[in-house]
PDB file of C-alpha atoms in Angstrom:
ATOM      1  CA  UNK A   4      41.327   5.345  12.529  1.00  0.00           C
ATOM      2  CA  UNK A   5      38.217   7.124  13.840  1.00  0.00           C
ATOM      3  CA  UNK A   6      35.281   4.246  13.595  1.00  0.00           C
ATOM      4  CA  UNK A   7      32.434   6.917  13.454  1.00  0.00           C
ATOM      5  CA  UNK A   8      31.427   8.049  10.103  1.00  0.00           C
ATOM      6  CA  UNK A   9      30.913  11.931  10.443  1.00  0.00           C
ATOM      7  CA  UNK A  10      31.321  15.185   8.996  1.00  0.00           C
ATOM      8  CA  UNK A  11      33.228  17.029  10.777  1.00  0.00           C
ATOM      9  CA  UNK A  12      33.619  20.844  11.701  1.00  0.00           C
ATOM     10  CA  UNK A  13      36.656  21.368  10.830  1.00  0.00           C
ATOM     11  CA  UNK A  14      38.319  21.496   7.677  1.00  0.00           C
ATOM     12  CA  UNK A  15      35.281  21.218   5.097  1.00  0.00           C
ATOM     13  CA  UNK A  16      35.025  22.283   2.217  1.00  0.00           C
ATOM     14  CA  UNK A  17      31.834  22.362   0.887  1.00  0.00           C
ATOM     15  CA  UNK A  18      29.634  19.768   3.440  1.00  0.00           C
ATOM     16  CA  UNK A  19      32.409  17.777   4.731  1.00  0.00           C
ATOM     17  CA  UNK A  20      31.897  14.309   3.195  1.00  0.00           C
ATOM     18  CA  UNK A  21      35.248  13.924   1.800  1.00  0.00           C
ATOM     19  CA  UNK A  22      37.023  15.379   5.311  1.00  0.00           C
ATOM     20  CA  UNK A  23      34.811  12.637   7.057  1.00  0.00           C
ATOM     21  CA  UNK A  24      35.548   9.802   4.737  1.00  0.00           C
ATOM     22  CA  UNK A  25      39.199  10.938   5.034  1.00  0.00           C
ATOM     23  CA  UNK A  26      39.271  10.995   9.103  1.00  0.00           C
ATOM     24  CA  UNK A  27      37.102   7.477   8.824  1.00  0.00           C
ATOM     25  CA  UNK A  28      39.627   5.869   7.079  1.00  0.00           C
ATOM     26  CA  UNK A  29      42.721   7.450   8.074  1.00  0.00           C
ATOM     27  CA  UNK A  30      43.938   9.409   5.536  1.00  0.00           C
ATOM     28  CA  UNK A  31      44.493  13.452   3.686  1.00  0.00           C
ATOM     29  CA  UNK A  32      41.190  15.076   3.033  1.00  0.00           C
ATOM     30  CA  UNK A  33      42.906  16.297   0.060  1.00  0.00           C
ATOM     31  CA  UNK A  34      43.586  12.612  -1.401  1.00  0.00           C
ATOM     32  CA  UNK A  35      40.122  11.978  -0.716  1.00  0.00           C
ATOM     33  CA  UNK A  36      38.730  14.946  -2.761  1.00  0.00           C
ATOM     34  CA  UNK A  37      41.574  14.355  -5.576  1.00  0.00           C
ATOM     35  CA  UNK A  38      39.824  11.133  -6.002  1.00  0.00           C
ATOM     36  CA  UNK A  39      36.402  12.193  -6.207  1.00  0.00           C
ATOM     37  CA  UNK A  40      37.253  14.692  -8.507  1.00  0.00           C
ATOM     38  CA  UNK A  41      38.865  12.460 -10.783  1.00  0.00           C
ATOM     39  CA  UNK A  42      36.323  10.301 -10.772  1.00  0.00           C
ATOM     40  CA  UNK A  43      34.105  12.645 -12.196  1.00  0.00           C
ATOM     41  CA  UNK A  44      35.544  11.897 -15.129  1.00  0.00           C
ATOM     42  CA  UNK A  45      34.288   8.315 -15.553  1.00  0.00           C
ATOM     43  CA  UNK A  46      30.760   7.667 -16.190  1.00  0.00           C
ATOM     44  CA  UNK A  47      28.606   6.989 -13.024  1.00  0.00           C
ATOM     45  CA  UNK A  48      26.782   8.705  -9.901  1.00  0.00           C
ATOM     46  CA  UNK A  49      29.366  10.054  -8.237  1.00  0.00           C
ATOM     47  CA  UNK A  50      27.478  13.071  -7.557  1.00  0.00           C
ATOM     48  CA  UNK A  51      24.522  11.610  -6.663  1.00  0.00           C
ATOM     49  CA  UNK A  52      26.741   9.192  -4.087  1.00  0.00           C
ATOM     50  CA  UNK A  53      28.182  12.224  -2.836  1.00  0.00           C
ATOM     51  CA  UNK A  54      24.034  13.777  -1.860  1.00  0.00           C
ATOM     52  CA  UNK A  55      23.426  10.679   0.029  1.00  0.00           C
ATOM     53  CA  UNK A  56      26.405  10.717   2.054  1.00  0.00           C
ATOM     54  CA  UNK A  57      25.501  14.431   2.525  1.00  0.00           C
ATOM     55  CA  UNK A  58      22.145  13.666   3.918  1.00  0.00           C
ATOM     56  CA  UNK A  59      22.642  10.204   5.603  1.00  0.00           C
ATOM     57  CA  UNK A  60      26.146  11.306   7.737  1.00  0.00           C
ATOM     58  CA  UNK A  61      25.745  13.102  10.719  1.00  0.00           C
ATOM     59  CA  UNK A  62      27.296  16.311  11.987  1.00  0.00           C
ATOM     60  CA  UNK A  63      29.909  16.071  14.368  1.00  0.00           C
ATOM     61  CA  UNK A  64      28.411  17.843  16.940  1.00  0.00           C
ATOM     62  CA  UNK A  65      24.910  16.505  16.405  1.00  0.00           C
ATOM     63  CA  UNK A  66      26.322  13.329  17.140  1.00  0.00           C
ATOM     64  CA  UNK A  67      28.302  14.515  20.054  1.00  0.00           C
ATOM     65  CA  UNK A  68      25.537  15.914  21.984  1.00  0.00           C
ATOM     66  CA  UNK A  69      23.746  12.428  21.469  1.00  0.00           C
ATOM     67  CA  UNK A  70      25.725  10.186  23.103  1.00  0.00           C
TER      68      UNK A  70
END
């Protein structure tokens, strides 16, 4: 299980959020975005959870070529 929280290059979809999340916690980036999907349809901010993590998580290679 990778400890850094990033989106990565490979295998996105639309920003990479959901591969990240997947390689962060050790599982299918397709489990990952069959959950989010579903819960979109529950009331909440999914989306708006999903913007943040866009902004706040780093690239993968921005965060290569910093440390």
């Amino acid at each position: 299980m990778s400890r850094k929280l990033v989106r990565p290059r490979q295998g996105r979809m639309l920003a990479g959020v959901c591969a990240g999340l997947a390689q962060r916690f050790g599982t299918s980036a397709g489990m990952i975005r069959l959950l989010f999907l579903l819960s979109l349809l529950l009331p909440g901010t999914q989306v708006i959870v999903y913007l943040v993590l866009w902004i706040l998580m780093p690239n993968e290679d921005r965060y290569a070529t910093r440390y």
